[in-house]
PDB file of C-alpha atoms in Angstrom:
ATOM      1  CA  MET A  70       0.017  56.075  34.256  1.00  0.00           C
ATOM      2  CA  THR A  71       1.214  52.516  33.913  1.00  0.00           C
ATOM      3  CA  ASN A  72      -1.296  51.645  31.203  1.00  0.00           C
ATOM      4  CA  ALA A  73      -0.375  54.601  28.930  1.00  0.00           C
ATOM      5  CA  SER A  74       1.275  53.950  25.580  1.00  0.00           C
ATOM      6  CA  VAL A  75       2.205  57.313  24.077  1.00  0.00           C
ATOM      7  CA  SER A  76       4.767  58.315  21.453  1.00  0.00           C
ATOM      8  CA  VAL A  77       7.232  60.643  23.217  1.00  0.00           C
ATOM      9  CA  THR A  78       9.723  62.848  21.371  1.00  0.00           C
ATOM     10  CA  LEU A  79      12.812  64.276  23.066  1.00  0.00           C
ATOM     11  CA  SER A  80      14.356  67.532  21.833  1.00  0.00           C
ATOM     12  CA  ILE A  81      17.134  69.836  23.020  1.00  0.00           C
ATOM     13  CA  SER A  82      17.349  73.637  23.372  1.00  0.00           C
ATOM     14  CA  ALA A  83      17.561  75.779  20.257  1.00  0.00           C
ATOM     15  CA  GLY A  84      20.970  75.888  18.604  1.00  0.00           C
ATOM     16  CA  GLU A  85      21.770  72.281  19.544  1.00  0.00           C
ATOM     17  CA  THR A  86      21.238  68.935  17.865  1.00  0.00           C
ATOM     18  CA  LEU A  87      20.363  65.928  19.996  1.00  0.00           C
ATOM     19  CA  ASN A  88      21.772  62.537  19.053  1.00  0.00           C
ATOM     20  CA  CYS A  89      20.474  59.544  21.023  1.00  0.00           C
ATOM     21  CA  SER A  90      21.735  56.054  20.242  1.00  0.00           C
ATOM     22  CA  SER A  91      18.245  54.822  21.129  1.00  0.00           C
ATOM     23  CA  GLY A  92      16.570  57.411  18.821  1.00  0.00           C
ATOM     24  CA  ASP A  93      14.802  60.644  19.740  1.00  0.00           C
ATOM     25  CA  SER A  94      11.254  59.191  19.650  1.00  0.00           C
ATOM     26  CA  LYS A  95      10.025  56.323  21.824  1.00  0.00           C
ATOM     27  CA  THR A  96       6.700  54.752  22.690  1.00  0.00           C
ATOM     28  CA  SER A  97       6.178  54.677  26.421  1.00  0.00           C
ATOM     29  CA  ARG A  98       5.886  51.339  28.186  1.00  0.00           C
ATOM     30  CA  ARG A  99       3.977  51.288  31.441  1.00  0.00           C
ATOM     31  CA  GLY A 100       3.902  55.077  31.301  1.00  0.00           C
ATOM     32  CA  VAL A 101       7.685  55.510  30.900  1.00  0.00           C
ATOM     33  CA  ALA A 102       9.730  56.388  27.796  1.00  0.00           C
ATOM     34  CA  SER A 103      13.472  55.737  28.213  1.00  0.00           C
ATOM     35  CA  PHE A 104      16.174  57.360  26.078  1.00  0.00           C
ATOM     36  CA  SER A 105      19.827  56.288  26.158  1.00  0.00           C
ATOM     37  CA  GLY A 106      23.171  57.323  24.733  1.00  0.00           C
ATOM     38  CA  CYS A 107      22.116  60.941  24.231  1.00  0.00           C
ATOM     39  CA  ALA A 108      24.641  63.671  23.411  1.00  0.00           C
ATOM     40  CA  GLY A 109      24.412  67.271  22.294  1.00  0.00           C
ATOM     41  CA  SER A 110      26.115  68.469  19.123  1.00  0.00           C
ATOM     42  CA  ALA A 111      28.194  71.150  20.840  1.00  0.00           C
ATOM     43  CA  TYR A 112      29.434  72.099  24.275  1.00  0.00           C
ATOM     44  CA  ALA A 113      27.151  74.574  25.951  1.00  0.00           C
ATOM     45  CA  SER A 114      25.850  75.810  29.282  1.00  0.00           C
ATOM     46  CA  GLY A 115      22.228  76.111  30.343  1.00  0.00           C
ATOM     47  CA  VAL A 116      20.895  73.480  27.951  1.00  0.00           C
ATOM     48  CA  THR A 117      17.440  71.936  28.513  1.00  0.00           C
ATOM     49  CA  LEU A 118      15.594  68.897  27.179  1.00  0.00           C
ATOM     50  CA  THR A 119      11.906  68.926  26.260  1.00  0.00           C
ATOM     51  CA  ALA A 120       9.726  65.821  26.144  1.00  0.00           C
ATOM     52  CA  SER A 121       6.514  66.099  24.154  1.00  0.00           C
ATOM     53  CA  GLY A 122       3.744  63.675  23.281  1.00  0.00           C
ATOM     54  CA  SER A 123       0.531  63.853  21.299  1.00  0.00           C
ATOM     55  CA  GLY A 124      -2.248  65.356  23.379  1.00  0.00           C
ATOM     56  CA  LEU A 125      -0.018  65.855  26.454  1.00  0.00           C
ATOM     57  CA  ALA A 126       1.545  68.931  28.016  1.00  0.00           C
ATOM     58  CA  SER A 127       5.283  69.142  27.297  1.00  0.00           C
ATOM     59  CA  ALA A 128       7.838  68.762  30.097  1.00  0.00           C
ATOM     60  CA  THR A 129      11.130  70.660  30.233  1.00  0.00           C
ATOM     61  CA  SER A 130      14.147  69.469  32.208  1.00  0.00           C
ATOM     62  CA  ALA A 131      16.268  71.502  34.558  1.00  0.00           C
ATOM     63  CA  SER A 132      19.134  73.234  32.762  1.00  0.00           C
ATOM     64  CA  PHE A 133      22.498  71.466  32.549  1.00  0.00           C
ATOM     65  CA  ASN A 134      25.877  71.843  30.855  1.00  0.00           C
ATOM     66  CA  ILE A 135      27.257  69.751  28.012  1.00  0.00           C
ATOM     67  CA  THR A 136      30.961  69.136  28.599  1.00  0.00           C
ATOM     68  CA  ASN A 137      33.597  66.857  27.170  1.00  0.00           C
ATOM     69  CA  VAL A 138      36.519  64.894  28.594  1.00  0.00           C
ATOM     70  CA  ALA A 139      39.907  64.773  26.893  1.00  0.00           C
ATOM     71  CA  THR A 140      40.879  61.218  25.935  1.00  0.00           C
ATOM     72  CA  GLN A 141      43.232  61.392  22.956  1.00  0.00           C
ATOM     73  CA  LEU A 142      45.716  63.324  20.868  1.00  0.00           C
ATOM     74  CA  ILE A 143      45.259  63.641  17.112  1.00  0.00           C
ATOM     75  CA  PHE A 144      47.538  65.093  14.413  1.00  0.00           C
ATOM     76  CA  THR A 145      45.416  67.751  12.732  1.00  0.00           C
ATOM     77  CA  THR A 146      48.316  68.923  10.548  1.00  0.00           C
ATOM     78  CA  GLN A 147      50.705  66.098   9.667  1.00  0.00           C
ATOM     79  CA  PRO A 148      54.469  66.613   9.235  1.00  0.00           C
ATOM     80  CA  THR A 149      55.533  66.936   5.611  1.00  0.00           C
ATOM     81  CA  SER A 150      58.721  66.085   3.727  1.00  0.00           C
ATOM     82  CA  THR A 151      61.338  68.702   4.460  1.00  0.00           C
ATOM     83  CA  VAL A 152      64.965  69.531   3.680  1.00  0.00           C
ATOM     84  CA  THR A 153      67.520  68.396   6.262  1.00  0.00           C
ATOM     85  CA  GLY A 154      67.747  70.853   9.161  1.00  0.00           C
ATOM     86  CA  SER A 155      64.925  73.069   7.846  1.00  0.00           C
ATOM     87  CA  THR A 156      61.761  73.814   9.800  1.00  0.00           C
ATOM     88  CA  ILE A 157      58.913  71.435   8.961  1.00  0.00           C
ATOM     89  CA  THR A 158      56.251  73.502   7.193  1.00  0.00           C
ATOM     90  CA  PRO A 159      53.427  73.885   7.572  1.00  0.00           C
ATOM     91  CA  SER A 160      53.773  73.665  11.351  1.00  0.00           C
ATOM     92  CA  VAL A 161      52.796  70.334  12.906  1.00  0.00           C
ATOM     93  CA  VAL A 162      49.493  70.724  14.799  1.00  0.00           C
ATOM     94  CA  VAL A 163      48.110  68.330  17.434  1.00  0.00           C
ATOM     95  CA  SER A 164      44.601  68.522  18.920  1.00  0.00           C
ATOM     96  CA  VAL A 165      43.307  67.273  22.270  1.00  0.00           C
ATOM     97  CA  GLU A 166      40.032  65.472  21.544  1.00  0.00           C
ATOM     98  CA  ASP A 167      37.283  63.598  23.339  1.00  0.00           C
ATOM     99  CA  SER A 168      36.222  60.058  22.463  1.00  0.00           C
ATOM    100  CA  SER A 169      33.835  61.432  19.822  1.00  0.00           C
ATOM    101  CA  GLY A 170      36.631  63.246  17.986  1.00  0.00           C
ATOM    102  CA  ARG A 171      35.686  66.750  19.136  1.00  0.00           C
ATOM    103  CA  VAL A 172      38.402  69.198  20.194  1.00  0.00           C
ATOM    104  CA  VAL A 173      38.388  69.832  23.946  1.00  0.00           C
ATOM    105  CA  THR A 174      38.616  73.615  23.805  1.00  0.00           C
ATOM    106  CA  THR A 175      39.182  73.904  27.563  1.00  0.00           C
ATOM    107  CA  SER A 176      42.411  71.868  27.402  1.00  0.00           C
ATOM    108  CA  SER A 177      45.819  73.424  27.984  1.00  0.00           C
ATOM    109  CA  ALA A 178      47.582  70.038  28.177  1.00  0.00           C
ATOM    110  CA  SER A 179      51.356  69.906  27.852  1.00  0.00           C
ATOM    111  CA  ILE A 180      52.008  67.859  24.697  1.00  0.00           C
ATOM    112  CA  ALA A 181      55.387  66.340  23.853  1.00  0.00           C
ATOM    113  CA  ILE A 182      56.426  65.116  20.431  1.00  0.00           C
ATOM    114  CA  ALA A 183      59.307  62.793  19.545  1.00  0.00           C
ATOM    115  CA  ILE A 184      60.634  60.743  16.644  1.00  0.00           C
ATOM    116  CA  ALA A 185      58.953  57.313  16.561  1.00  0.00           C
ATOM    117  CA  SER A 186      60.408  55.833  13.359  1.00  0.00           C
ATOM    118  CA  ASN A 187      63.958  57.042  12.739  1.00  0.00           C
ATOM    119  CA  PRO A 188      65.280  55.660   9.419  1.00  0.00           C
ATOM    120  CA  GLY A 189      68.113  58.184   9.149  1.00  0.00           C
ATOM    121  CA  GLY A 190      69.252  58.271  12.778  1.00  0.00           C
ATOM    122  CA  GLY A 191      68.214  61.913  12.972  1.00  0.00           C
ATOM    123  CA  THR A 192      67.676  64.174  15.948  1.00  0.00           C
ATOM    124  CA  LEU A 193      64.471  66.162  16.389  1.00  0.00           C
ATOM    125  CA  SER A 194      65.040  69.823  17.241  1.00  0.00           C
ATOM    126  CA  GLY A 195      62.490  72.451  18.208  1.00  0.00           C
ATOM    127  CA  THR A 196      60.232  73.361  21.106  1.00  0.00           C
ATOM    128  CA  THR A 197      58.664  70.360  22.794  1.00  0.00           C
ATOM    129  CA  PRO A 198      56.575  70.017  24.882  1.00  0.00           C
ATOM    130  CA  VAL A 199      54.086  72.697  23.859  1.00  0.00           C
ATOM    131  CA  ASN A 200      51.006  73.663  25.905  1.00  0.00           C
ATOM    132  CA  ALA A 201      47.722  73.417  24.029  1.00  0.00           C
ATOM    133  CA  VAL A 202      45.756  76.632  23.597  1.00  0.00           C
ATOM    134  CA  ASN A 203      42.006  75.999  23.372  1.00  0.00           C
ATOM    135  CA  GLY A 204      42.811  72.312  22.867  1.00  0.00           C
ATOM    136  CA  VAL A 205      45.332  72.800  20.059  1.00  0.00           C
ATOM    137  CA  ALA A 206      49.151  72.658  20.210  1.00  0.00           C
ATOM    138  CA  THR A 207      51.212  74.086  17.345  1.00  0.00           C
ATOM    139  CA  PHE A 208      54.811  72.912  16.915  1.00  0.00           C
ATOM    140  CA  SER A 209      56.182  75.780  14.832  1.00  0.00           C
ATOM    141  CA  ASN A 210      59.916  75.085  14.801  1.00  0.00           C
ATOM    142  CA  LEU A 211      60.498  71.328  14.458  1.00  0.00           C
ATOM    143  CA  SER A 212      63.348  70.057  12.286  1.00  0.00           C
ATOM    144  CA  ILE A 213      65.351  66.855  11.783  1.00  0.00           C
ATOM    145  CA  ASN A 214      69.062  66.873  10.967  1.00  0.00           C
ATOM    146  CA  ARG A 215      69.541  63.634   8.943  1.00  0.00           C
ATOM    147  CA  VAL A 216      68.240  62.428   5.580  1.00  0.00           C
ATOM    148  CA  GLY A 217      65.807  59.486   5.745  1.00  0.00           C
ATOM    149  CA  ALA A 218      62.644  58.115   4.167  1.00  0.00           C
ATOM    150  CA  GLY A 219      59.736  57.158   6.419  1.00  0.00           C
ATOM    151  CA  TYR A 220      60.240  59.213   9.575  1.00  0.00           C
ATOM    152  CA  THR A 221      57.215  59.313  11.915  1.00  0.00           C
ATOM    153  CA  LEU A 222      56.476  61.353  15.024  1.00  0.00           C
ATOM    154  CA  ARG A 223      54.594  60.274  18.180  1.00  0.00           C
ATOM    155  CA  THR A 224      52.793  62.535  20.638  1.00  0.00           C
ATOM    156  CA  SER A 225      52.376  62.077  24.380  1.00  0.00           C
ATOM    157  CA  SER A 226      50.593  63.859  27.217  1.00  0.00           C
ATOM    158  CA  GLY A 227      49.922  62.129  30.514  1.00  0.00           C
ATOM    159  CA  ALA A 228      47.091  59.594  30.327  1.00  0.00           C
ATOM    160  CA  LEU A 229      45.816  60.790  26.927  1.00  0.00           C
ATOM    161  CA  ALA A 230      46.044  58.249  24.099  1.00  0.00           C
ATOM    162  CA  SER A 231      49.056  59.135  21.963  1.00  0.00           C
ATOM    163  CA  ALA A 232      49.005  59.640  18.197  1.00  0.00           C
ATOM    164  CA  MET A 233      51.410  58.512  15.474  1.00  0.00           C
ATOM    165  CA  SER A 234      51.964  60.739  12.462  1.00  0.00           C
ATOM    166  CA  SER A 235      51.929  59.594   8.894  1.00  0.00           C
ATOM    167  CA  GLY A 236      55.330  58.925   7.339  1.00  0.00           C
ATOM    168  CA  PHE A 237      57.392  61.733   5.856  1.00  0.00           C
ATOM    169  CA  ASN A 238      60.880  62.170   4.413  1.00  0.00           C
ATOM    170  CA  ILE A 239      63.841  64.338   5.299  1.00  0.00           C
ATOM    171  CA  ILE A 240      65.632  65.098   2.046  1.00  0.00           C
ATOM    172  CA  THR A 241      68.867  66.658   0.865  1.00  0.00           C
ATOM    173  CA  GLY A 242      68.536  70.306  -0.055  1.00  0.00           C
ATOM    174  CA  ALA A 243      69.567  71.881  -3.348  1.00  0.00           C
ATOM    175  CA  PRO A 244      73.300  72.518  -3.691  1.00  0.00           C
ATOM    176  CA  THR A 245      74.307  75.943  -2.410  1.00  0.00           C
ATOM    177  CA  GLN A 246      78.101  76.009  -2.769  1.00  0.00           C
ATOM    178  CA  LEU A 247      81.189  74.482  -4.318  1.00  0.00           C
ATOM    179  CA  VAL A 248      84.024  73.154  -2.184  1.00  0.00           C
ATOM    180  CA  PHE A 249      87.512  71.957  -3.147  1.00  0.00           C
ATOM    181  CA  THR A 250      87.821  68.415  -1.825  1.00  0.00           C
ATOM    182  CA  THR A 251      91.374  68.075  -3.143  1.00  0.00           C
ATOM    183  CA  GLN A 252      93.450  71.211  -3.011  1.00  0.00           C
ATOM    184  CA  PRO A 253      95.863  72.018  -5.839  1.00  0.00           C
ATOM    185  CA  VAL A 254      99.554  71.441  -5.122  1.00  0.00           C
TER     186      VAL A 254
END
């Protein structure tokens, strides 16, 4: 009905939250209410939308799936200052995320990690690349062999936007032994 002006509210199946950039309530113009930029709060299958208006029968959409597309890598556990040659703890963790910052749990992307800023001329050791499991890659045995302040790490995985870690230091460990540097004669 092109002359109808009705307030229409859009809602999503139970267990979900609907976020529309245009809002979830609109007044129809010429019998049509348009909603844009809508996204569900979680990834799900068999989701439906319901449109309702005062004094009108509700309408329910066909079911559809809410999915996400991997676009970027994010450090979810940053590297921390560590003793030379020791494993960085806690383990460095990188997530595969969509453009909204949600982990893409279907991703098994191969993620590489390398030194980006190398103030001590160190070498990164450990397993890299690592395949993400449910969108998360854990680098459990990384270490750097030279002292330096302000190391950073960079991730990479195909066309995904890379991530740069925050700065961290590789420090000298506590003394563990004595050594004669000049032998007695």
